[in-house]
Amino acid sequence: MHSADSAAGELLIEGAVVLPSAAGEPIADAAVLVNDGVVTALGDAGELVAAHPQARRAGGPGMLVMPGLVNAHQHAEGVSTFQMGFVDEPFEPWMALMHALPSVDAYLTTLYKSMLMLTSGVTTHVHSHFPAKHGYGDDPAGGYLAELEGAVSAHRESGLRTALAPYWRDRASFVYDDDARFIDSLPDDLSGPARALVDGPRIPNSVYIDAITELHRRLAGDEMIGVQLSIAAPQWASDELVDAVGEAAAALRIGVHLHALESRRQLAWGDDVHAGNELRRLADRGVLGDRTAIAHGVYLRDADIDLMAERGAMVAHNCSSNLRLACGIAPVRRLVARGVTVGLGSDDMTLDDDDDMLSEVRAAHITQRVWEGPEPLLDARDILRMTWEGGARIAGREGEVGRLEPGYRADAVVLDLDAMRGVYASPAVPVHDLVVARARRRHVRQVLVGGRVLAQDGRPLHVDMDALGAEVAASADAAVRAVDPARVELLQRLRPWMLRYPPAY
Ligand SMILES: [Zn+2]
């Protein structure tokens, strides 16, 4: 097989089959011609090779060439919550212990996670970045901006296209109500320790807005990395934070990425506190427009879907995560039927806990069949359209990535077609279906971003995974050992109180 490791000049990516897009037909014995990282032609391999004899070569015989995948929602946890000791549970019981989740070194875990994504064919992603749990000492503004710059440098080294969407929350640390009211509801022996967990000066929201504004300025014109705003979720954002994000999104003209309606309890919170209008509240405050994506949306009401369609807002669907945390199945068929753009995200929670985006595509395809509703089933092309073009729009790269057609970036995955077919596959099996039904990380032979081969035969070419893995493991182990057992015990004692407070949600 050919390989190429620089983006400059002409490149031909050849395959037994080229699948240019979700809508396009597969082309046999074809090649993608790339010039300086951008696709310039698509056609017969023999003719293109004869016309461009000096071009570098990638792909090869027996290969399937298709657009790179977009992971529309992930949190850069190179070591999963499960690996860190938090086994899956339903969403709220699981979240109740997240105050005890140890922080692995951000640079290491971000880069490692990006390499897990890359080797499963992901070339663009949205990183919903969690702020450090340890805080930022005397200089929150400087500390936070430095942390974001650290994430940017990990993404720069990864070589993936990145929409960095730092997550910010300013309320409801324990339950979906204000901390003070929850703490007041606790017995005396728990209220003091619970208060101590959230005591201390809160970092003002202006630190967040200023940091995003500054990062946006520093990344102006950057081809690989962009920044988006975020509120963590409607229940985790005060009116003040929603307003500040709405104003900044309008001023900077950038996307907003948030979680919403992930669990049944969150639905109950929205019904009780906002009469079912928590998304309308966002829309009225400038946080639900055509550059806004919500992750999850499992419990979107019909009126919410209509509102999102009207505003052009999008959904990052996290199928496996919703299954693992017992949230349910998102109304993806209804979203698609009403014209809402949907992308697919791994949420660091794929079914096999391995961040294989190809498996996530399959999980989404299978699961929507089980969801009950009159809307038509989605076929393999529909699911690939979400993965490629839906994700591209959520990442702010519509028309730039998600297809291998002239004018698009040469972000491509080269898969071993014979290995995917197994011992036998009828010629009648459509290629789109073959990818959705059978492709997985072990079939990925090459991954290219902007015409540069970044991964070959399952390994990144530009990052030493053995050395990086050893550093990640050491950091994770140190973080786990540093956890205060008293903190874990306190959260376990608080958890039943969280789960029964208040009765409605
Ligand atoms: Zn998430």
Coordinates of C-alpha atoms in Angstrom, one line a residue, residues 196 212 281 301 352 377 444:
A196 CA -17.7 22.2 52.1
I212 CA -13.3 32.1 24.9
R281 CA -35.8 30.1 27.3
R301 CA -40.7 17.2 23.2
D352 CA -17.3 -1.4 23.7
L377 CA -36.7 4.1 9.3
V444 CA -8.9 1.0 9.0

